[in-house]
Amino acid sequence: MKNNINNIIKYLKGSNDDFIVTSHISPDGDNIGSTLAMYYALNKLGKNVSYVLDDNTPQNLKFLVEDIKILKSEEVNLNNYSIIALDCGDKNRICLSQELLNNAKKIICIDHHASNDYYGDFNYIDIDASSTCELVYNLLMEYEKSESKNIIDEDIATCLYTGLVTDTGNFVYSNTHPSSFEMAKDLLLKGAKKDTIIQKIFQSNPYNYYKLLGEALNTLDIVDGKIASIMITKEMLKRNVISFNDVDGITSYTRDIEGVEVGILLKEKKENEVKVSLRSKNYVDVSKIAQSFNGGGHIRAAGCTIYSSVEDAKKKIVEAVVKALQGEKYE
Ligand code: AMP
Ligand code: MN
Ligand code: MN
């Protein structure tokens, strides 16, 4: 079903279902922020809600989930439930078991990925939105209006502010709109813990992160002055005692080089499985490139997985980016 925020509100109000809130694999700030905000809100509205995610929370986001239990799929024992999938552009990336997915009464999808194909029974998708947190904010504001009660408290505001700042790169990327600042202002007035968020997420990198970063920067390679890539192998992660999910911030080093249009981070997950992150600065649609490798994302930030060695994955993705650059108009 196509977009309808009111149908989602109506369903939430009318149903006796239990709810599972979840998001995509490789969690980021918008993933955890939007899921946790929805979790708190549904709890407040008297629903029985479980937070399920079969992946590990990055170190710098753990402060958000300290007080709650994120369940793994096998710990869930529910019969009559619906799933709310947040910030997940692709049904196959929803990070819980196939069994839970198949037995859900309804799937409600709230998301902002350009590659989303409206896989939910109910969808609220806006590819221009800064973040899924902005969509959850809109939904909760509508809900508040319809019931004349306050839902967004300090905790929910903190979650929503987290997704907003992480997905906009601190209000820098092109998905930052006037509405993003309006929402930020309102969340701060509602008690979002801005300073804690900034310190925990952007100013608490462990020493090992910098050792790994040094090694990673040594692999920096620039093609035609326009494509930059960095490789992180599983040996590098092991040597520097740092987790796969804790190095995503390195992606921006590839894009932030003068003259570079497309930045690429290749992270080896296991042998012959490489997670690729793509970023563009001005004109290349990296979501399209990612989709050609069965991935997806946004125009300026996308990802995919390539099943080969890191060197081979690099060759394949750089080749695709070169082609995309040749096909683009230079404005
Ligand atoms: P990342 O490079 O992991 O930061 O991802 C950039 C954006 O693309 C995020 O919005 C991700 O959710 C999305 N993305 C990353 N990998 C994939 C994938 N394999 N399939 C679909 N979307 C992805
Ligand atoms: Mn995300
Ligand atoms: Mn997002």
mmCIF file of C-alpha atoms and ligand atoms in Angstrom:
data_model
loop_
_atom_site.group_PDB
_atom_site.id
_atom_site.type_symbol
_atom_site.label_atom_id
_atom_site.label_comp_id
_atom_site.label_asym_id
_atom_site.label_seq_id
_atom_site.Cartn_x
_atom_site.Cartn_y
_atom_site.Cartn_z
ATOM 1 C CA MET A 1 0.000 0.000 0.000
ATOM 2 C CA LYS A 2 1.254 3.471 -0.859
ATOM 3 C CA ASN A 3 2.066 6.165 1.648
ATOM 4 C CA ASN A 4 -0.338 7.043 4.356
ATOM 5 C CA ILE A 5 0.656 8.364 7.734
ATOM 6 C CA ASN A 6 -2.977 8.479 8.903
ATOM 7 C CA ASN A 7 -3.603 4.820 8.094
ATOM 8 C CA ILE A 8 -0.625 3.923 10.262
ATOM 9 C CA ILE A 9 -1.929 6.036 13.137
ATOM 10 C CA LYS A 10 -5.373 4.492 12.724
ATOM 11 C CA TYR A 11 -3.878 0.994 12.765
ATOM 12 C CA LEU A 12 -1.766 1.693 15.837
ATOM 13 C CA LYS A 13 -4.808 3.077 17.648
ATOM 14 C CA GLY A 14 -7.265 0.367 16.633
ATOM 15 C CA SER A 15 -5.254 -2.838 16.858
ATOM 16 C CA ASN A 16 -4.743 -5.197 19.761
ATOM 17 C CA ASP A 17 -1.575 -6.587 18.192
ATOM 18 C CA ASP A 18 1.695 -6.794 19.995
ATOM 19 C CA PHE A 19 4.375 -4.882 18.143
ATOM 20 C CA ILE A 20 7.948 -5.629 17.182
ATOM 21 C CA VAL A 21 10.082 -2.647 16.291
ATOM 22 C CA THR A 22 13.176 -3.316 14.250
ATOM 23 C CA SER A 23 15.517 -1.905 11.628
ATOM 24 C CA HIS A 24 18.304 -2.754 9.200
ATOM 25 C CA ILE A 25 21.478 -4.801 9.580
ATOM 26 C CA SER A 26 24.678 -2.809 10.459
ATOM 27 C CA PRO A 27 22.907 -0.363 12.785
ATOM 28 C CA ASP A 28 23.562 3.373 12.623
ATOM 29 C CA GLY A 29 22.240 6.370 14.553
ATOM 30 C CA ASP A 30 19.051 6.723 12.539
ATOM 31 C CA ASN A 31 18.382 2.997 12.795
ATOM 32 C CA ILE A 32 18.660 2.910 16.586
ATOM 33 C CA GLY A 33 17.240 6.401 17.134
ATOM 34 C CA SER A 34 14.052 5.801 15.151
ATOM 35 C CA THR A 35 13.486 2.265 16.456
ATOM 36 C CA LEU A 36 14.005 3.246 20.074
ATOM 37 C CA ALA A 37 11.818 6.347 19.732
ATOM 38 C CA MET A 38 9.028 4.162 18.361
ATOM 39 C CA TYR A 39 9.615 1.622 21.130
ATOM 40 C CA TYR A 40 9.282 4.273 23.846
ATOM 41 C CA ALA A 41 6.257 5.864 22.156
ATOM 42 C CA LEU A 42 4.344 2.585 21.777
ATOM 43 C CA ASN A 43 5.152 1.677 25.366
ATOM 44 C CA LYS A 44 3.758 5.013 26.441
ATOM 45 C CA LEU A 45 0.620 4.345 24.426
ATOM 46 C CA GLY A 46 0.092 1.122 26.360
ATOM 47 C CA LYS A 47 1.148 -1.326 23.643
ATOM 48 C CA ASN A 48 3.097 -4.491 24.292
ATOM 49 C CA VAL A 49 6.242 -3.797 22.273
ATOM 50 C CA SER A 50 9.496 -5.711 21.760
ATOM 51 C CA TYR A 51 12.680 -4.294 20.272
ATOM 52 C CA VAL A 52 14.308 -6.977 18.120
ATOM 53 C CA LEU A 53 17.584 -6.675 16.190
ATOM 54 C CA ASP A 54 19.946 -9.519 15.301
ATOM 55 C CA ASP A 55 23.035 -7.306 15.143
ATOM 56 C CA ASN A 56 25.336 -5.527 17.579
ATOM 57 C CA THR A 57 24.904 -1.930 18.651
ATOM 58 C CA PRO A 58 27.940 0.199 17.693
ATOM 59 C CA GLN A 59 29.958 1.253 20.750
ATOM 60 C CA ASN A 60 29.207 4.968 20.308
ATOM 61 C CA LEU A 61 25.423 4.387 20.331
ATOM 62 C CA LYS A 62 25.309 2.101 23.379
ATOM 63 C CA PHE A 63 24.458 5.006 25.690
ATOM 64 C CA LEU A 64 21.005 5.154 24.072
ATOM 65 C CA VAL A 65 20.066 1.549 24.781
ATOM 66 C CA GLU A 66 21.620 1.110 28.236
ATOM 67 C CA ASP A 67 18.239 0.867 29.958
ATOM 68 C CA ILE A 68 16.435 -1.409 27.568
ATOM 69 C CA LYS A 69 16.777 -4.962 26.332
ATOM 70 C CA ILE A 70 17.225 -5.505 22.623
ATOM 71 C CA LEU A 71 16.066 -9.050 21.897
ATOM 72 C CA LYS A 72 17.474 -11.482 19.359
ATOM 73 C CA SER A 73 14.908 -13.224 17.139
ATOM 74 C CA GLU A 74 15.202 -16.540 18.967
ATOM 75 C CA GLU A 75 14.244 -14.869 22.265
ATOM 76 C CA VAL A 76 10.878 -13.718 20.915
ATOM 77 C CA ASN A 77 7.749 -15.664 21.731
ATOM 78 C CA LEU A 78 4.772 -13.846 20.243
ATOM 79 C CA ASN A 79 1.749 -14.995 18.240
ATOM 80 C CA ASN A 80 -0.365 -12.034 17.324
ATOM 81 C CA TYR A 81 2.091 -9.340 16.339
ATOM 82 C CA SER A 82 2.847 -6.761 13.703
ATOM 83 C CA ILE A 83 6.295 -5.531 12.759
ATOM 84 C CA ILE A 84 7.289 -1.894 12.421
ATOM 85 C CA ALA A 85 10.409 -1.759 10.235
ATOM 86 C CA LEU A 86 12.217 1.559 10.560
ATOM 87 C CA ASP A 87 14.943 3.021 8.343
ATOM 88 C CA CYS A 88 15.085 -0.146 6.268
ATOM 89 C CA GLY A 89 14.821 0.339 2.508
ATOM 90 C CA ASP A 90 14.764 -3.310 1.580
ATOM 91 C CA LYS A 91 12.728 -6.193 3.039
ATOM 92 C CA ASN A 92 15.784 -8.454 2.857
ATOM 93 C CA ARG A 93 17.762 -6.123 5.115
ATOM 94 C CA ILE A 94 15.275 -6.227 7.997
ATOM 95 C CA CYS A 95 17.426 -7.547 10.795
ATOM 96 C CA LEU A 96 15.316 -10.324 12.280
ATOM 97 C CA SER A 97 14.562 -13.940 11.411
ATOM 98 C CA GLN A 98 12.638 -14.936 8.303
ATOM 99 C CA GLU A 99 10.235 -16.812 10.562
ATOM 100 C CA LEU A 100 9.317 -13.687 12.549
ATOM 101 C CA LEU A 101 8.925 -11.772 9.321
ATOM 102 C CA ASN A 102 6.719 -14.420 7.698
ATOM 103 C CA ASN A 103 4.393 -14.782 10.695
ATOM 104 C CA ALA A 104 3.761 -11.069 11.221
ATOM 105 C CA LYS A 105 0.150 -9.980 10.784
ATOM 106 C CA LYS A 106 1.169 -6.718 9.168
ATOM 107 C CA ILE A 107 4.414 -5.005 8.278
ATOM 108 C CA ILE A 108 4.502 -1.262 8.750
ATOM 109 C CA CYS A 109 7.397 0.392 6.956
ATOM 110 C CA ILE A 110 8.657 3.847 7.924
ATOM 111 C CA ASP A 111 11.649 4.856 5.848
ATOM 112 C CA HIS A 112 13.459 7.409 3.677
ATOM 113 C CA HIS A 113 15.566 5.292 1.298
ATOM 114 C CA ALA A 114 15.350 6.102 -2.410
ATOM 115 C CA SER A 115 15.485 2.368 -3.163
ATOM 116 C CA ASN A 116 12.451 1.468 -1.026
ATOM 117 C CA ASP A 117 9.850 -0.530 -2.998
ATOM 118 C CA TYR A 118 6.949 -0.096 -0.532
ATOM 119 C CA TYR A 119 7.255 -3.624 0.842
ATOM 120 C CA GLY A 120 5.055 -2.875 3.878
ATOM 121 C CA ASP A 121 1.316 -3.456 4.275
ATOM 122 C CA PHE A 122 1.370 0.133 5.492
ATOM 123 C CA ASN A 123 4.083 2.514 4.338
ATOM 124 C CA TYR A 124 5.234 5.955 5.303
ATOM 125 C CA ILE A 125 8.124 6.666 2.983
ATOM 126 C CA ASP A 126 9.579 10.021 2.106
ATOM 127 C CA ILE A 127 12.856 9.902 0.213
ATOM 128 C CA ASP A 128 13.434 13.618 0.740
ATOM 129 C CA ALA A 129 13.320 13.303 4.517
ATOM 130 C CA SER A 130 16.594 13.915 6.344
ATOM 131 C CA SER A 131 16.180 10.740 8.363
ATOM 132 C CA THR A 132 13.685 8.130 9.462
ATOM 133 C CA CYS A 133 13.745 9.956 12.786
ATOM 134 C CA GLU A 134 12.166 12.935 11.038
ATOM 135 C CA LEU A 135 9.344 10.675 9.818
ATOM 136 C CA VAL A 136 8.820 9.202 13.280
ATOM 137 C CA TYR A 137 8.756 12.764 14.611
ATOM 138 C CA ASN A 138 6.065 13.720 12.041
ATOM 139 C CA LEU A 139 4.042 10.630 12.890
ATOM 140 C CA LEU A 140 4.218 11.209 16.636
ATOM 141 C CA MET A 141 3.331 14.896 16.200
ATOM 142 C CA GLU A 142 0.243 13.868 14.183
ATOM 143 C CA TYR A 143 -0.629 11.290 16.817
ATOM 144 C CA GLU A 144 -0.274 13.913 19.543
ATOM 145 C CA LYS A 145 -2.585 16.246 17.617
ATOM 146 C CA SER A 146 -5.242 13.582 17.150
ATOM 147 C CA GLU A 147 -5.299 12.626 20.822
ATOM 148 C CA SER A 148 -4.415 15.981 22.371
ATOM 149 C CA LYS A 149 -1.707 14.417 24.483
ATOM 150 C CA ASN A 150 2.056 14.680 24.691
ATOM 151 C CA ILE A 151 4.085 11.686 23.611
ATOM 152 C CA ILE A 152 7.521 13.113 22.783
ATOM 153 C CA ASP A 153 9.355 13.347 26.097
ATOM 154 C CA GLU A 154 13.057 13.853 26.860
ATOM 155 C CA ASP A 155 14.002 10.253 26.013
ATOM 156 C CA ILE A 156 12.123 10.181 22.717
ATOM 157 C CA ALA A 157 13.484 13.622 21.783
ATOM 158 C CA THR A 158 17.029 12.361 22.476
ATOM 159 C CA CYS A 159 16.517 9.327 20.212
ATOM 160 C CA LEU A 160 15.062 11.427 17.402
ATOM 161 C CA TYR A 161 17.791 14.055 17.649
ATOM 162 C CA THR A 162 20.395 11.275 17.361
ATOM 163 C CA GLY A 163 19.082 10.052 13.996
ATOM 164 C CA LEU A 164 18.742 13.594 12.751
ATOM 165 C CA VAL A 165 22.356 14.544 13.467
ATOM 166 C CA THR A 166 23.880 11.256 12.335
ATOM 167 C CA ASP A 167 22.002 11.019 9.015
ATOM 168 C CA THR A 168 22.607 14.694 8.134
ATOM 169 C CA GLY A 169 26.280 14.580 9.206
ATOM 170 C CA ASN A 170 25.543 17.237 11.805
ATOM 171 C CA PHE A 171 23.276 19.261 9.499
ATOM 172 C CA VAL A 172 25.818 19.257 6.665
ATOM 173 C CA TYR A 173 24.522 16.908 3.929
ATOM 174 C CA SER A 174 22.097 17.877 1.166
ATOM 175 C CA ASN A 175 19.244 16.059 2.951
ATOM 176 C CA THR A 176 19.311 18.854 5.562
ATOM 177 C CA HIS A 177 16.183 20.942 4.982
ATOM 178 C CA PRO A 178 14.515 23.802 6.856
ATOM 179 C CA SER A 179 12.213 21.174 8.400
ATOM 180 C CA SER A 180 15.304 19.462 9.873
ATOM 181 C CA PHE A 181 16.211 22.629 11.780
ATOM 182 C CA GLU A 182 12.617 23.162 12.855
ATOM 183 C CA MET A 183 12.488 19.651 14.192
ATOM 184 C CA ALA A 184 15.878 20.091 15.887
ATOM 185 C CA LYS A 185 14.652 23.240 17.617
ATOM 186 C CA ASP A 186 11.480 21.553 18.822
ATOM 187 C CA LEU A 187 13.382 18.478 20.057
ATOM 188 C CA LEU A 188 15.808 20.666 22.004
ATOM 189 C CA LEU A 189 12.847 22.460 23.584
ATOM 190 C CA LYS A 190 11.435 19.041 24.470
ATOM 191 C CA GLY A 191 14.658 18.144 26.285
ATOM 192 C CA ALA A 192 16.835 16.257 23.761
ATOM 193 C CA LYS A 193 20.227 15.720 25.384
ATOM 194 C CA LYS A 194 22.226 17.373 22.613
ATOM 195 C CA ASP A 195 25.582 17.612 24.396
ATOM 196 C CA THR A 196 25.522 13.982 25.509
ATOM 197 C CA ILE A 197 24.656 12.893 21.958
ATOM 198 C CA ILE A 198 27.503 14.880 20.414
ATOM 199 C CA GLN A 199 30.062 13.748 22.989
ATOM 200 C CA LYS A 200 29.089 10.072 22.947
ATOM 201 C CA ILE A 201 28.771 9.772 19.186
ATOM 202 C CA PHE A 202 31.444 12.084 17.818
ATOM 203 C CA GLN A 203 33.898 12.667 20.657
ATOM 204 C CA SER A 204 34.419 9.270 22.281
ATOM 205 C CA ASN A 205 36.458 7.300 19.762
ATOM 206 C CA PRO A 206 38.749 4.762 21.433
ATOM 207 C CA TYR A 207 42.520 4.961 20.870
ATOM 208 C CA ASN A 208 42.313 1.759 18.795
ATOM 209 C CA TYR A 209 40.034 3.536 16.357
ATOM 210 C CA TYR A 210 42.837 5.937 15.501
ATOM 211 C CA LYS A 211 45.371 3.117 15.110
ATOM 212 C CA LEU A 212 42.991 1.416 12.701
ATOM 213 C CA LEU A 213 42.292 4.739 10.972
ATOM 214 C CA GLY A 214 46.036 5.195 10.381
ATOM 215 C CA GLU A 215 46.280 1.804 8.730
ATOM 216 C CA ALA A 216 43.095 2.391 6.759
ATOM 217 C CA LEU A 217 44.328 5.759 5.434
ATOM 218 C CA ASN A 218 47.442 3.993 4.175
ATOM 219 C CA THR A 219 45.208 2.127 1.722
ATOM 220 C CA LEU A 220 43.709 5.354 0.346
ATOM 221 C CA ASP A 221 43.666 5.184 -3.412
ATOM 222 C CA ILE A 222 42.476 7.849 -5.841
ATOM 223 C CA VAL A 223 41.392 7.126 -9.401
ATOM 224 C CA ASP A 224 41.128 9.934 -11.977
ATOM 225 C CA GLY A 225 41.130 12.463 -9.127
ATOM 226 C CA LYS A 226 37.414 11.764 -8.678
ATOM 227 C CA ILE A 227 37.102 8.372 -6.983
ATOM 228 C CA ALA A 228 38.666 7.660 -3.601
ATOM 229 C CA SER A 229 38.643 4.310 -1.838
ATOM 230 C CA ILE A 230 39.798 2.904 1.473
ATOM 231 C CA MET A 231 40.007 -0.787 2.366
ATOM 232 C CA ILE A 232 39.631 -2.312 5.831
ATOM 233 C CA THR A 233 40.403 -6.014 6.046
ATOM 234 C CA LYS A 234 39.312 -8.302 8.845
ATOM 235 C CA GLU A 235 42.978 -8.703 9.814
ATOM 236 C CA MET A 236 43.227 -4.916 10.294
ATOM 237 C CA LEU A 237 40.182 -4.986 12.565
ATOM 238 C CA LYS A 238 41.571 -7.925 14.523
ATOM 239 C CA ARG A 239 45.050 -6.422 14.858
ATOM 240 C CA ASN A 240 43.626 -3.176 16.251
ATOM 241 C CA VAL A 241 40.942 -4.879 18.381
ATOM 242 C CA ILE A 242 38.059 -2.944 16.897
ATOM 243 C CA SER A 243 34.673 -4.207 15.742
ATOM 244 C CA PHE A 244 33.262 -4.295 12.238
ATOM 245 C CA ASN A 245 30.358 -2.034 13.266
ATOM 246 C CA ASP A 246 32.599 0.608 14.875
ATOM 247 C CA VAL A 247 34.484 1.961 11.863
ATOM 248 C CA ASP A 248 31.758 3.328 9.599
ATOM 249 C CA GLY A 249 32.813 6.917 10.341
ATOM 250 C CA ILE A 250 35.883 6.313 8.167
ATOM 251 C CA THR A 251 33.693 6.426 5.042
ATOM 252 C CA SER A 252 33.598 10.230 5.071
ATOM 253 C CA TYR A 253 37.388 10.483 4.709
ATOM 254 C CA THR A 254 37.008 9.138 1.181
ATOM 255 C CA ARG A 255 34.415 11.724 0.108
ATOM 256 C CA ASP A 256 35.936 14.731 1.859
ATOM 257 C CA ILE A 257 38.930 15.056 -0.456
ATOM 258 C CA GLU A 258 39.213 17.994 -2.836
ATOM 259 C CA GLY A 259 37.986 17.074 -6.317
ATOM 260 C CA VAL A 260 36.631 13.686 -5.270
ATOM 261 C CA GLU A 261 33.042 13.007 -6.317
ATOM 262 C CA VAL A 262 32.620 9.419 -5.113
ATOM 263 C CA GLY A 263 34.085 7.948 -1.940
ATOM 264 C CA ILE A 264 34.179 4.224 -1.297
ATOM 265 C CA LEU A 265 34.833 2.282 1.900
ATOM 266 C CA LEU A 266 35.370 -1.458 1.555
ATOM 267 C CA LYS A 267 35.058 -3.447 4.783
ATOM 268 C CA GLU A 268 35.830 -7.135 4.788
ATOM 269 C CA LYS A 269 33.238 -8.918 6.927
ATOM 270 C CA LYS A 270 34.460 -12.438 6.316
ATOM 271 C CA GLU A 271 36.314 -14.239 3.583
ATOM 272 C CA ASN A 272 34.708 -13.307 0.267
ATOM 273 C CA GLU A 273 32.138 -10.980 1.832
ATOM 274 C CA VAL A 274 32.807 -7.246 1.590
ATOM 275 C CA LYS A 275 30.504 -4.469 2.760
ATOM 276 C CA VAL A 276 30.811 -1.487 0.464
ATOM 277 C CA SER A 277 29.803 2.052 1.470
ATOM 278 C CA LEU A 278 29.413 4.682 -1.226
ATOM 279 C CA ARG A 279 29.206 8.457 -0.828
ATOM 280 C CA SER A 280 28.936 11.171 -3.465
ATOM 281 C CA LYS A 281 29.404 14.897 -3.228
ATOM 282 C CA ASN A 282 27.515 16.601 -6.054
ATOM 283 C CA TYR A 283 26.057 14.679 -8.938
ATOM 284 C CA VAL A 284 26.554 10.905 -8.973
ATOM 285 C CA ASP A 285 23.566 8.823 -7.830
ATOM 286 C CA VAL A 286 25.332 6.194 -5.715
ATOM 287 C CA SER A 287 22.032 4.527 -4.851
ATOM 288 C CA LYS A 288 21.812 3.376 -8.490
ATOM 289 C CA ILE A 289 25.368 1.999 -8.388
ATOM 290 C CA ALA A 290 24.605 0.155 -5.124
ATOM 291 C CA GLN A 291 21.402 -1.252 -6.624
ATOM 292 C CA SER A 292 23.380 -2.739 -9.501
ATOM 293 C CA PHE A 293 25.107 -4.850 -6.802
ATOM 294 C CA ASN A 294 21.778 -5.711 -5.108
ATOM 295 C CA GLY A 295 22.248 -2.999 -2.509
ATOM 296 C CA GLY A 296 20.542 0.346 -2.134
ATOM 297 C CA GLY A 297 20.350 3.558 -0.173
ATOM 298 C CA HIS A 298 20.145 7.242 -0.995
ATOM 299 C CA ILE A 299 21.437 9.384 -3.870
ATOM 300 C CA ARG A 300 24.422 10.633 -1.797
ATOM 301 C CA ALA A 301 24.914 7.640 0.544
ATOM 302 C CA ALA A 302 24.373 4.015 -0.346
ATOM 303 C CA GLY A 303 25.773 0.559 0.244
ATOM 304 C CA CYS A 304 25.945 -3.013 -0.966
ATOM 305 C CA THR A 305 27.681 -6.288 -0.267
ATOM 306 C CA ILE A 306 30.047 -7.843 -2.783
ATOM 307 C CA TYR A 307 30.864 -11.512 -2.393
ATOM 308 C CA SER A 308 34.520 -11.723 -3.354
ATOM 309 C CA SER A 309 37.959 -10.793 -2.033
ATOM 310 C CA VAL A 310 38.477 -7.153 -0.974
ATOM 311 C CA GLU A 311 40.801 -6.488 -3.916
ATOM 312 C CA ASP A 312 38.318 -7.946 -6.372
ATOM 313 C CA ALA A 313 35.409 -6.061 -4.783
ATOM 314 C CA LYS A 314 37.396 -2.852 -5.132
ATOM 315 C CA LYS A 315 38.056 -3.547 -8.794
ATOM 316 C CA LYS A 316 34.369 -4.234 -9.458
ATOM 317 C CA ILE A 317 33.004 -1.222 -7.605
ATOM 318 C CA VAL A 318 35.578 1.222 -8.994
ATOM 319 C CA GLU A 319 34.761 -0.019 -12.486
ATOM 320 C CA ALA A 320 31.057 0.655 -11.871
ATOM 321 C CA VAL A 321 31.785 4.118 -10.465
ATOM 322 C CA VAL A 322 34.003 5.005 -13.454
ATOM 323 C CA LYS A 323 31.118 4.043 -15.749
ATOM 324 C CA ALA A 324 28.652 6.088 -13.701
ATOM 325 C CA LEU A 325 30.969 9.094 -13.852
ATOM 326 C CA GLN A 326 31.242 8.770 -17.617
ATOM 327 C CA GLY A 327 27.468 8.646 -17.895
ATOM 328 C CA GLU A 328 26.857 11.703 -15.762
ATOM 329 C CA LYS A 329 26.561 15.209 -17.056
ATOM 330 C CA TYR A 330 29.242 17.540 -15.748
ATOM 331 C CA GLU A 331 27.431 20.651 -14.626
HETATM 332 P P1 AMP B 1 26.315 2.788 4.886
HETATM 333 O O1 AMP B 1 27.312 2.888 3.812
HETATM 334 O O2 AMP B 1 26.232 1.459 5.546
HETATM 335 O O3 AMP B 1 26.411 3.921 5.852
HETATM 336 O O4 AMP B 1 24.923 2.947 4.168
HETATM 337 C C1 AMP B 1 24.545 4.093 3.472
HETATM 338 C C2 AMP B 1 23.064 4.025 3.213
HETATM 339 O O5 AMP B 1 22.768 2.958 2.307
HETATM 340 C C3 AMP B 1 22.270 3.739 4.471
HETATM 341 O O6 AMP B 1 21.089 4.473 4.429
HETATM 342 C C4 AMP B 1 22.028 2.255 4.416
HETATM 343 O O7 AMP B 1 20.864 1.895 5.095
HETATM 344 C C5 AMP B 1 21.967 1.970 2.922
HETATM 345 N N1 AMP B 1 22.549 0.661 2.627
HETATM 346 C C6 AMP B 1 23.762 0.210 2.978
HETATM 347 N N2 AMP B 1 23.991 -1.049 2.541
HETATM 348 C C7 AMP B 1 22.863 -1.425 1.884
HETATM 349 C C8 AMP B 1 22.447 -2.625 1.235
HETATM 350 N N3 AMP B 1 23.232 -3.706 1.136
HETATM 351 N N4 AMP B 1 21.203 -2.643 0.702
HETATM 352 C C9 AMP B 1 20.399 -1.574 0.796
HETATM 353 N N5 AMP B 1 20.724 -0.411 1.406
HETATM 354 C C10 AMP B 1 21.933 -0.329 1.951
HETATM 355 MN MN MN B 2 20.326 3.763 8.546
HETATM 356 MN MN MN B 3 18.370 6.759 7.752
#
